[in-house]
Amino acid sequence: MDVDLALVLTTLARALAFSTPLLWAALGEIVVERAGVVNLGVEGMMILGALAGFVVAQSSGDPWLGLAAATAAGVAAAAVHGLLAVVLRANQYVSGLALTIFGLGLTGLIGRGWVGRPLRNPMEFVDLPLLASVPLLGPAFFQGQYVLSWLGLLAAVVLWFVLHHTRLGLVVRSVGENPAAADAAGVRVLWVRFLAVTFGGAMAGVAGGFLSLAYRPSWGQGMTNGLGWIALALAIFALWDPLRAIFAALLFGALFTLSFSLQEFFAPQLLTMMPYLFTILALAITAVRKGAGAFGAPEALGEPYARGRR
Amino acid sequence: MNGLRIERRGAPSAALVWGVSLGAVAVAMLGTGLLFAAFGVAPLEAARVIVERTILDARGASEVVRRAIPLMLAGVGLTLAFRARFWNIGAEGQLLIGAVAAAGVALFVDLPGVLTIPAMFVVGFLAAAAWGLGPALLKVRLGVNEIITTLMLNYVAIYLVRWLVNGPWKGSSLSGFAYSDRFDAAAILPTIGTTRLHWPTLVLAVLAAVAVAWLLARTRFGFEVRMMGESPEAARYAGVDFFRTTLILVLVSAGAAGLAGVGEVAGIHHRLVDPGSLSIGYGYTAIIVALLARRNALAALVTALFLGWVAASGDVMQVALRLPSQITGVVQGLVLLCIIAAEPILEYRLVRAPRRAATPPDAAGPEAT
């Protein structure tokens, strides 16, 4: 019995670490999509963040400076998407995809010399004072975790509050639901959308930074390995709700961690497939639960806005 | 502003489309030149070396074409899917599955020699089509976003191949590298001379492009596909069977990518190899091929040659100029970004117009009405 409990607690603890990059990136995408824009460039922004974070942290010795660089890289990449998809009204799908392809290519090129060198001063596990000693919850979530994991949970709560209970949140949602009405009400639609996209970039940058500064403190070409895409799916799975995103991300983390306890029975390559299959499954479940069509997605999601045109 | 305004134009002329596309590519090449300079290679000198070794040299030219073959097949398939706005991002995985199926036939099925190659292509097509079936069904039945599902299956396919070559299909006589046993001679495609140009696949690619172009332009199915893409509402109203049409177009699109995979194992590697060597991201590059071709199947043959040239140039850069191979990925990304950025030129035009009196000030957006 004790052993089982310990196993559950370790699984939860590992799940939190695994879910952290997913949560950060998914939260960013939730805001972007709430504003009516799809950004398929999450993977690209994440990988740029991961490399920028690693290079700056390795050169300066300060992982938090690295995190700032990761955030900035995410913002810069997102600004490209904002320019193309929001301002120039290019196809949002194609623009995001281009960003991902470009990001993976560029980081592969620039990061060549940094491959295989461990980060000299990575982010460490810490215990959260007070909460760490709470029975059950403490060992599961508050002992030996990365600070960014807790900040991610905090960010989810803050974003939920902002989106649903503040004027700013109303503005963001109005731009995603009915941009024409928002425009008529004096909201600067393109600006709000552009800023939402850059915010999503910042969050994806943090997610990438977490990978190269904490989770796997090193740089490897293509090290995001589809996590950005999984985060995109999580945003849908969570029905664009930041609080639901916490549970969605933790569920993913737990499933992923558990699948590795099956190591004795399956080849490692087959286990690595799991998160990708879970993602498809999660999307299918979301669709079945909500009924085809009515997803609760932002009404104007994916539609460029131009005044005087539907 | 000075009596100029931006308005939406009708369908752009073919000359404008080609001009803008070439312009976008030229800008991307300029960006590549800057990249060369950043790596301490004189851009013009680099261009000269690349042209000499890819276009002016027979063997180099054959490499361009052989790189273009999988891009043609996968790209032609994607033009069909993209026409109906089915965003199939899964060509990479579909290509790998085609390769797996072909390798399965080559390694484990005893067939009369002449039938082996045709069987590999048929089975590769069918397996890849089946791989595309899941996302298609999820999309038409449940409305699940096909971009994410097709992309997720790419990773699944990569790990499936990796598992096969490291596990059940691991070659008996080999150690170190993970790959399957070598195919029998009957399962190996002929090439032109000593090059790696497996011409039967090239012929297949051209036939596929003609077939898809014909399907789109001349058949009821093609009409339905175009209608679904251009005006889903009208298509629904006209009674287009979305389920059937989507299913067919995805099967063809995925199957074509599968054929590309068959060509790679039967024409180049002659065994199932690690997914990283089997495909250098052909499935993703094929997306650029299809978009640059503006979803026109015949034009995809040309754009595939262009991106095949970019890939072959990557090899030259690595060998002759000592530049990192990863430059290819950046060039591809640049090309794609430039095409998208040029898109508004095709959709809008600047016209001289008398200033109107009651013009509302426009705070948001470039459209200065």
CSV table of C-alpha atoms in Angstrom, one decimal, chain B residues 71 75 77 80 86 126 140 175 206 222 229 231 237 266 269 297 345:
chain,number,residue,atom,x,y,z
B,71,LEU,CA,9.0,16.1,-53.6
B,75,GLY,CA,3.9,17.7,-53.5
B,77,GLY,CA,-0.7,14.8,-53.6
B,80,LEU,CA,-5.0,18.1,-54.3
B,86,PHE,CA,-7.6,19.8,-46.2
B,126,LEU,CA,-2.4,1.6,-50.1
B,140,VAL,CA,-15.2,14.7,-41.6
B,175,SER,CA,26.0,-4.2,-36.8
B,206,VAL,CA,4.9,12.9,-63.9
B,222,GLY,CA,-12.3,17.6,-59.2
B,229,GLY,CA,-12.0,24.6,-51.1
B,231,SER,CA,-16.8,27.9,-51.2
B,237,TYR,CA,-25.8,23.7,-50.9
B,266,ALA,CA,13.6,0.8,-53.8
B,269,HIS,CA,18.6,2.9,-50.1
B,297,ALA,CA,-0.4,19.8,-59.8
B,345,ILE,CA,0.4,41.6,-53.8
